[in-house]
Amino acid sequence: MNVLEASDLKVYYHTAKGVVRAVDGVDFIVEEGTSVGLAGESGCGKTTLGLSFLKLLPENGAIESGSLVFEGDDIYSLDEKTFRENIRWSQIAMIFQGAMNALNPVFKVEDQISEAIKLHSNKKKKERLQMARDLLKKVDIDPTMGRHYPHEFSGGMRQRAMIAMALACDPKLIIADEPTTALDVIVQKQLMDLLRRLKAEMNLSLIVISHDISVLAELCDYLNIMYAGRIVEWGEIEEIFENPRHHYTHGLISTFPTVEDEEKKSRFEFIPGAPPNLLDPPLGCRFHPRCPAATEICMQEPTPEMRRISEKHYVACHHPRGDLD
Amino acid sequence: MTISTRRKRFNRLIKRAKGFWGDYKQNKKGLFGLGLLFFFVLFALFGPMLSDNHPVMDWDVGGRRVPPAWFKYLPGFQYLVPNLDPIDDVGFGDSDELSAWDIETNFEDSFTVTHSTEGYERGSGPGSILISLDSEAIEPSAANIKISKTFSWDYSNPPKRFRTNLNFKAEGVEGTSLNIRLVLVDAKRVEYVLWQRDIISDTIWSYPEYKVDSYSIKVKMIFPDGVFADPAHIIFNGTGEYEFYFMASFDNIDTESTVTTHLYVDDLNIELRGTSYGLLGTDQWGRDVYSQLAHGAKTSLFVGLLTAFISVSIGLIVGLFAGFSGGLVDEVSMRFADMLLVIPFLPLLLILIAILGQSVLNIILVISLLGWMGFSRVVRSQVLSLKERTFIEAARAAGGSTIHITIKHILPNVMGLVYVSLATNVPAAITAEASLSFLGLGDPSIMSWGQMLHDIVYYSAIKELYWVIPPGLCIALLAVSFVMMGFSLDEILNPRLRRR
Amino acid sequence: MSLKRYILKRTLYSIVLLFFALTLNFIIFRMAPGNPIQIVASGVRLKPEMVERLIELWGLNEPLHVQYIRYLKSTLTWDFGYSYNSLEPVGREIMERLPNTLLLMGVSLFFAIVFGTVFGVYAAYKRGSLFDLTTVTVSLFSYALPTFWMGLLMIYVGGYLFGMFPLAGTMSRPPPLDPIMRIFDLAWHLFLPGLTLFLFQYGGWLLMMRSTLLEALHEDYITTARAKGVAERGVLFKHAFRNAMLPLVTNIALQIPGLLNGAILTETVFSWRGLGLYTWSAIQFTDYPVLQAVFYIFALVTIVCNLIVDIVYGYIDPRIQY
Amino acid sequence: MSQTPIIRVRNLRKLFPIRGGGLSSFLTKEELFVHAVDDVSFDINTDEVLGLVGESGCGKTTLGRLLIRLLEPTSGEVYYRDTNILSLSQSEMRELRPKMQIIFQDPYESLNPRMTVLDLVAEPLEVNDLIENDAEKEEKVAEILEQMRLTPPEEFMFRYPHELSGGQRQRIAVARALIIHPDFVVADEPVSMLDTSTRGEILNLMIELKALTRSYLFITHELAVARHFCDRIAIMYLGRIMEMGTSDEIVKNPSHPYTRALLEATPVPNPKSRKEKVNIKGEVISPINPPRRCRFYTRCLMAEEICSRLEPELVDIGGGHMVACHLNQG
């Protein structure tokens, strides 16, 4: 069963300079108990997509159209109050990028966790604080640390506290937006272990958003590759890493150096150019200016549709890699 | 290549300026502020030209404490009358001016009345009237000459006040008795002798002072009510033709004498001060409020801009220096700034001005010297945070000296703050000067809005709204214009500074 | 470093500042022209031995450093000498007036903070709305209006036009005998000057409240709070407000000197028998002992307020760097 | 690759004192120091790229700054060829500046937002009086921009940093460093702020343009990047070098438990090689006055009694592979 299903989702920002099509027709599926990765360069719209699942866009942004289904129920047309009370955090929680600023500096950590519980249950204060401490324990933080303020926590601990807060209402789905960015590798590794463990223990579904596909490779079952407001490839993670069909996916994977290589490389792979400005994306396939295989069609034809490669592998490309043309 | 690149560089500059203007245009507050400022600059430049009155020196240009002329269109103010000055050339600068007067005598042949440029000593203007009496051609009995001017008073209400004037000099009077008088005749032909004098010997020019003032007790005493009388009210009791004349009567004339008697007359005048005046009325001393307001705009802008410029410059220099050198210099200058900040500004300002003397330059100097601390702290903290920025380190790594770094990297990045601070310091300086003047420590030779408000309180004129509203409103609007520009400059320039 | 040490540090610093202020105060009045004798004796011809005696009395013949030390000693023991004008002890005159000034400042500051904060928060909450626009515009004007002019208009409207409030003064003459009526009488006199001084501060306060709050609303933890399901009201009043509080508390201290300026002008306009009016009349008479004392009191008030705010800040900000 | 060292570092230390303002210093009894760099010695050879790998706060950035004297060390020596640069006066140092340059981590921060590309790139030339006139300036800038693949150069010269993408900015930063042909460049995490897709371009350019310089100190927290970019790698932990050797040695034959933990923690873009738990415990201890023992002691799973008493020295265990660990010295 699918926990979350989004189809043809469009999220636009209305700025002084024009309309930014941050998410421009995206289909997205999260199966129950799986973790789904969302990879892409900065500014491709992945954070916006994550926020739109929580209907938590900045003031100038709005979901323009599409459908959003959570556990079979339409949440797209739900009004703000009902959504806030019944879905947000109690069903779908989020772990934010840079836990540095995501915790309010003037409240104690346990109070912040307890507030999340308070908003979605009618438990007594004592009970809530106990729950908060239990949650801290669950994420390997000394429960007595709950009485401290966020600035007394290290970066890793803050991110753990953030995870504890996300778990507070026993949600079905957690969206983790760059959960390990700006953390040291060892802390990052420990956090990934924690997330994996929690996911198994609590039967969570997980959306992991990251620009670092090596993080996603460690954490996810499925992978979505996003480019300039659109999903360009989607599939089971091993399949995608083994047989990337979109040139962008291939580029992303191969640009990643690895310590496991036998030989020292003397050259690094890269994708030339820079991601397009979403105010004015290129016509045709949005990747064509950077694509090594671009042809006339890619420039002229409208954006390619998702094409089925196998049951769990789709790609949006006119000339997918490995096609016999 | 260099010429073309220079042009390119110039074009970039133009583009940046245009970009800034584009941003600024979007900002309604900023545009409103700029518009207001533009208005005040125009007002300060051209406003004083619309009125010849000196804001401080010219007293009694209208009735005292009278509302503006246009008040008569308001309900309840229909009684207001304007000034009336029946006599054009008080100084008798031109011989043609004589024809504006009616001259009557009882011995046509004996009197000659001419325009004279002689004898002019104390009277104003380039000429005077010369009345010559040829004693040989006359009988020894009374001979008199009357110089009169008829004017019409078209208002059913009397003026607030009238004044008449006269300067004269008599020569060759020895033995002759001479009586001169100033008379006002009302529409019903009732004559009021306002002033008269007997002259029995040669007289030098009389002093140029108003011989008659409807406010003076001497004139009031002519009437039955004495000191309680209002001569203007009594005389101007209806519409019609009024006559003002000067009369000289000669008696006991020595017909044997060969000496011609000369009587020089100058500044013969009557001024009717109405119950309304000009654009904005008059103050306690009958000075033109509009003129004060216009000159006040000049003062305020001058004081505001110059003070802001000086204090921002000091703040910038101290802030840059403290922030960049750090250590003891920083500590000492910032502690000094702290100290000045805890000393209450206004009392210190008052006492310093009281000590140094009430001149506008002292005011500017003292306000600037007490107004740099806040900005120097802002600059210092900006410099400190800039110092931590990598591009400063990069410049140092490239081999740049401290001077190079300060000029090329630090200064351009604090200019945004400078503009904003300039804009916000101006209203502070304007208000400070106004407060000072309001408390009676302004420059007495210069009119400022604060001075105007001071006068209002000093003469308990709070009820005279036409006088109260303009200066306060101008201070407020000018301050608002700078505050708004400061706000919008801050919005436009400083996010850029923070944005990466 | 502990909070205790932080407080100790701030206290020490305040003492140093006070010392600086005292010294500056001494220097300024040394520089001032006019011999006190001349001022006191204006109009009266004093015999040389009387002048001598006065010089001795005021200690004007001693070397500067002795004068300085005596000045420090007497100032710190609340002995400000005698007024040149009234020849009364300055300390007593100040103590008569200080409560009036503190009352005026305190009441207006209190209401400015309350109203400025409430409307500021609400304007930030309704940002972009008509309410926001009007409040901001009104505040901008009240921020820029000259205090004394506002006072004049108050007198005109409240005093003349409607005749509801007294035109000037601190109490009716003679003051009512009944203590409750006395309080009412005082409040009645306080209303207009209080309102003036309130308006003087309210605008700036509101604008700052609004902008710090809007700034706080852009922080990441606000998104977290919203994501947790906190309603917009709670986001604003709890999460953003607690953070925006910190700069506001600092600002109270920064406002004190400005408030004193406003108080002097307001007191002058309304003839409110406080230190401001006292300063003003002292300037009219070049009454140096009074001015010197008033300076000291103002600096003291400023420094003490700063210290209190620093200490409060230490308690409310968990992140403070001691 | 010649083996003559271009930079020699001997017992370098940098302690940052922790104190409040001037007034409060007399209230503080004991002196506290952050031991950012604590007794570090190594050489960088001519034409060599030395990688300096460590987690945030380990002192690697401070070390990089010390090498080109952007910071003054507490003690120790840094030799550029045969000159001890720490003994030079400010003006002598400025003469040496063109020989040693630095590329910063954050291309958004390291370029003055109010200067054009032309002025930014030419700044090192101008402040060191290496150009005569504007024409020469433009010529040289155009040349290096072209080498940086910022073509046509005329189009970039008059832009401001905010009109460029992250990758382009970092290329400007590299151009700035290389335009005066320095002997030695400290590259402080030059690609960590960039999208992975554009990193390769910068790294390739840095390799290609190595002809313009001689040696790099490449500071990074990513072992994977260091493994491919560097000839040798030094692993740093809490102000000290834990292990140093050729990049192949370090990756294939890690001898320090910390290096091993780093390697285990480094994510691999391959879902099939997911690794199990990392062999390390606890978190990094505070760098303020650390106790005299092995700095890794608190987190090491293999720690023995000696580790709590004695700070291990960096010892060659063969072939230039150096380790600072009591357990790997036999």
Short mmCIF file of C-alpha atoms in Angstrom, two decimals, chain D residues 26-257:
data_model
loop_
_atom_site.label_atom_id
_atom_site.label_comp_id
_atom_site.label_asym_id
_atom_site.label_seq_id
_atom_site.Cartn_x
_atom_site.Cartn_y
_atom_site.Cartn_z
CA PHE D 26 41.43 40.53 35.37
CA LEU D 27 38.44 38.62 36.67
CA THR D 28 39.52 35.41 34.96
CA LYS D 29 41.80 33.30 37.04
CA GLU D 30 42.94 30.41 34.90
CA GLU D 31 43.87 30.79 31.28
CA LEU D 32 41.95 28.69 28.81
CA PHE D 33 43.17 27.90 25.34
CA VAL D 34 41.70 26.19 22.36
CA HIS D 35 44.45 23.92 21.12
CA ALA D 36 43.70 24.31 17.44
CA VAL D 37 47.04 23.09 16.15
CA ASP D 38 49.20 21.30 18.65
CA ASP D 39 52.76 20.36 17.78
CA VAL D 40 52.55 19.49 14.11
CA SER D 41 55.49 18.76 11.83
CA PHE D 42 55.52 17.73 8.19
CA ASP D 43 56.95 18.58 4.79
CA ILE D 44 55.31 19.39 1.51
CA ASN D 45 57.48 18.51 -1.44
CA THR D 46 57.84 20.38 -4.68
CA ASP D 47 55.17 19.40 -7.18
CA GLU D 48 53.30 17.50 -4.55
CA VAL D 49 49.68 17.64 -3.44
CA LEU D 50 49.35 16.96 0.25
CA GLY D 51 45.86 16.25 1.48
CA LEU D 52 44.91 17.30 4.97
CA VAL D 53 41.86 15.37 6.07
CA GLY D 54 39.89 15.77 9.26
CA GLU D 55 36.54 16.54 10.76
CA SER D 56 35.31 20.03 11.49
CA GLY D 57 37.09 21.66 14.40
CA CYS D 58 40.18 19.48 14.11
CA GLY D 59 42.35 22.47 13.27
CA LYS D 60 42.95 21.79 9.61
CA THR D 61 41.79 25.21 8.49
CA THR D 62 43.91 26.91 11.16
CA LEU D 63 46.90 24.89 10.03
CA GLY D 64 46.33 26.00 6.44
CA ARG D 65 46.22 29.65 7.52
CA LEU D 66 49.36 29.25 9.60
CA LEU D 67 51.35 27.90 6.67
CA ILE D 68 50.97 31.13 4.75
CA ARG D 69 51.02 33.25 7.87
CA LEU D 70 47.51 34.54 7.72
CA LEU D 71 47.55 33.67 11.39
CA GLU D 72 50.48 34.04 13.76
CA PRO D 73 51.36 30.73 15.42
CA THR D 74 51.97 30.37 19.13
CA SER D 75 55.22 28.53 18.53
CA GLY D 76 57.04 26.48 15.92
CA GLU D 77 58.56 27.14 12.55
CA VAL D 78 57.38 27.21 8.99
CA TYR D 79 60.02 27.22 6.27
CA TYR D 80 59.33 28.25 2.73
CA ARG D 81 62.28 26.71 0.92
CA ASP D 82 64.98 27.96 3.30
CA THR D 83 63.26 30.97 4.80
CA ASN D 84 61.56 30.77 8.14
CA ILE D 85 58.54 32.85 7.21
CA LEU D 86 57.63 33.42 10.83
CA SER D 87 60.82 35.40 11.37
CA LEU D 88 60.03 37.83 8.56
CA SER D 89 58.80 41.33 9.17
CA GLN D 90 55.41 42.40 7.83
CA SER D 91 56.91 44.05 4.77
CA GLU D 92 59.26 41.16 4.05
CA MET D 93 56.29 38.87 4.37
CA ARG D 94 54.33 40.93 1.88
CA GLU D 95 57.10 40.46 -0.62
CA LEU D 96 56.79 36.73 -0.18
CA ARG D 97 52.99 36.75 -0.49
CA PRO D 98 52.91 36.17 -4.25
CA LYS D 99 54.72 32.90 -3.67
CA MET D 100 52.01 31.42 -1.50
CA GLN D 101 48.33 31.71 -2.12
CA ILE D 102 45.10 30.34 -0.74
CA ILE D 103 41.79 29.22 -2.19
CA PHE D 104 38.94 29.49 0.27
CA GLN D 105 36.08 27.15 0.93
CA ASP D 106 33.15 29.43 0.37
CA PRO D 107 33.05 31.09 -3.04
CA TYR D 108 30.15 33.24 -1.86
CA GLU D 109 32.15 34.64 1.01
CA SER D 110 35.61 34.89 -0.43
CA LEU D 111 34.77 37.32 -3.23
CA ASN D 112 34.00 40.92 -2.37
CA PRO D 113 30.41 41.39 -3.58
CA ARG D 114 31.16 44.95 -4.66
CA MET D 115 34.01 44.24 -7.03
CA THR D 116 33.93 43.11 -10.63
CA VAL D 117 35.55 39.90 -11.75
CA LEU D 118 38.28 41.90 -13.44
CA ASP D 119 39.19 43.71 -10.23
CA LEU D 120 38.86 40.59 -8.16
CA VAL D 121 41.13 38.48 -10.32
CA ALA D 122 43.62 41.28 -10.84
CA GLU D 123 43.83 42.21 -7.17
CA PRO D 124 46.87 40.00 -6.39
CA LEU D 125 48.64 41.50 -9.40
CA GLU D 126 47.82 45.03 -8.38
CA VAL D 127 48.69 44.88 -4.74
CA ASN D 128 51.99 43.23 -5.53
CA ASP D 129 52.83 45.71 -8.30
CA LEU D 130 53.14 43.02 -10.91
CA ILE D 131 51.46 44.95 -13.70
CA GLU D 132 52.21 48.19 -15.42
CA ASN D 133 48.92 49.40 -16.79
CA ASP D 134 45.30 48.60 -17.41
CA ALA D 135 45.95 46.96 -20.72
CA GLU D 136 48.34 44.50 -19.19
CA LYS D 137 45.92 43.88 -16.39
CA GLU D 138 43.12 43.01 -18.75
CA GLU D 139 45.36 40.88 -20.87
CA LYS D 140 46.51 38.80 -17.93
CA VAL D 141 43.04 38.48 -16.48
CA ALA D 142 41.66 37.46 -19.87
CA GLU D 143 44.35 34.86 -20.17
CA ILE D 144 43.66 33.21 -16.84
CA LEU D 145 39.88 33.41 -17.30
CA GLU D 146 40.28 31.57 -20.54
CA GLN D 147 42.35 28.95 -18.81
CA MET D 148 39.56 28.70 -16.26
CA ARG D 149 37.09 28.03 -19.10
CA LEU D 150 35.29 31.26 -18.37
CA THR D 151 34.94 32.17 -22.01
CA PRO D 152 34.71 34.59 -23.57
CA PRO D 153 36.60 36.43 -20.85
CA GLU D 154 35.20 39.83 -21.85
CA GLU D 155 31.79 38.61 -20.89
CA PHE D 156 32.84 37.69 -17.38
CA MET D 157 35.25 40.51 -16.60
CA PHE D 158 32.61 43.07 -15.75
CA ARG D 159 30.26 40.91 -13.86
CA TYR D 160 29.76 40.98 -10.14
CA PRO D 161 30.01 37.80 -8.09
CA HIS D 162 26.26 37.62 -7.52
CA GLU D 163 25.78 37.27 -11.24
CA LEU D 164 27.76 34.04 -11.32
CA SER D 165 26.96 30.48 -10.35
CA GLY D 166 28.75 28.79 -7.48
CA GLY D 167 31.05 26.86 -9.77
CA GLN D 168 31.94 29.97 -11.74
CA ARG D 169 32.70 31.86 -8.57
CA GLN D 170 35.00 29.19 -7.34
CA ARG D 171 36.79 29.26 -10.67
CA ILE D 172 37.27 32.99 -10.16
CA ALA D 173 38.70 32.24 -6.72
CA VAL D 174 41.11 29.72 -8.23
CA ALA D 175 42.06 32.19 -10.96
CA ARG D 176 42.82 34.79 -8.29
CA ALA D 177 45.16 32.40 -6.54
CA LEU D 178 46.92 31.18 -9.64
CA ILE D 179 47.26 34.41 -11.63
CA ILE D 180 50.53 35.30 -9.95
CA HIS D 181 51.98 31.81 -10.38
CA PRO D 182 52.60 31.01 -6.73
CA ASP D 183 54.88 28.20 -5.67
CA PHE D 184 52.47 26.91 -3.11
CA VAL D 185 48.72 27.05 -2.76
CA VAL D 186 46.62 26.20 0.24
CA ALA D 187 43.27 24.95 -1.04
CA ASP D 188 40.92 25.06 1.90
CA GLU D 189 38.03 22.74 1.03
CA PRO D 190 37.73 24.35 -2.40
CA VAL D 191 34.82 22.18 -3.51
CA SER D 192 32.86 21.40 -0.38
CA MET D 193 30.33 24.17 -0.92
CA LEU D 194 29.64 23.18 -4.50
CA ASP D 195 27.18 20.77 -5.99
CA THR D 196 28.73 17.40 -6.62
CA SER D 197 28.04 17.74 -10.32
CA THR D 198 30.32 20.74 -10.68
CA ARG D 199 33.08 19.77 -8.29
CA GLY D 200 34.90 17.71 -10.85
CA GLU D 201 35.37 20.69 -13.11
CA ILE D 202 37.16 22.70 -10.44
CA LEU D 203 39.32 19.79 -9.38
CA ASN D 204 40.28 19.04 -12.98
CA LEU D 205 41.20 22.67 -13.56
CA MET D 206 43.32 22.66 -10.46
CA ILE D 207 45.15 19.61 -11.72
CA GLU D 208 45.53 21.05 -15.22
CA LEU D 209 46.86 24.33 -13.95
CA LYS D 210 49.32 22.79 -11.62
CA ALA D 211 51.86 24.00 -14.14
CA LEU D 212 51.17 27.49 -12.83
CA THR D 213 52.05 26.52 -9.31
CA ARG D 214 54.11 23.83 -7.72
CA SER D 215 52.43 22.36 -4.70
CA TYR D 216 49.07 22.26 -3.05
CA LEU D 217 48.00 21.73 0.49
CA PHE D 218 44.53 20.34 -0.12
CA ILE D 219 42.35 20.60 2.95
CA THR D 220 39.19 18.53 2.94
CA HIS D 221 36.87 16.58 5.15
CA GLU D 222 36.15 14.11 2.40
CA LEU D 223 38.55 11.24 2.27
CA ALA D 224 37.14 10.17 -1.08
CA VAL D 225 38.11 13.43 -2.78
CA ALA D 226 41.52 13.46 -1.10
CA ARG D 227 42.16 9.89 -2.14
CA HIS D 228 42.02 10.85 -5.80
CA PHE D 229 43.32 14.38 -5.74
CA CYS D 230 46.29 14.05 -3.44
CA ASP D 231 49.65 12.38 -3.60
CA ARG D 232 49.90 12.08 0.13
CA ILE D 233 47.31 12.38 2.86
CA ALA D 234 47.66 13.52 6.45
CA ILE D 235 44.83 12.66 8.83
CA MET D 236 44.25 15.22 11.54
CA TYR D 237 42.39 14.87 14.78
CA LEU D 238 42.06 17.49 17.51
CA GLY D 239 45.03 19.56 16.44
CA ARG D 240 47.38 16.70 15.77
CA ILE D 241 48.34 14.60 12.79
CA MET D 242 47.34 11.01 13.43
CA GLU D 243 48.53 9.37 10.28
CA MET D 244 50.31 10.40 7.13
CA GLY D 245 51.28 8.53 3.99
CA THR D 246 50.64 8.18 0.28
CA SER D 247 46.97 8.24 -0.54
CA ASP D 248 47.00 4.62 -1.64
CA GLU D 249 48.62 3.59 1.64
CA ILE D 250 46.14 5.53 3.73
CA VAL D 251 43.10 4.16 1.96
CA LYS D 252 44.24 0.59 1.55
CA ASN D 253 46.32 0.14 4.61
CA PRO D 254 45.03 2.45 7.32
CA SER D 255 47.01 1.97 10.49
CA HIS D 256 45.37 4.35 12.92
CA PRO D 257 42.01 3.38 14.43
#
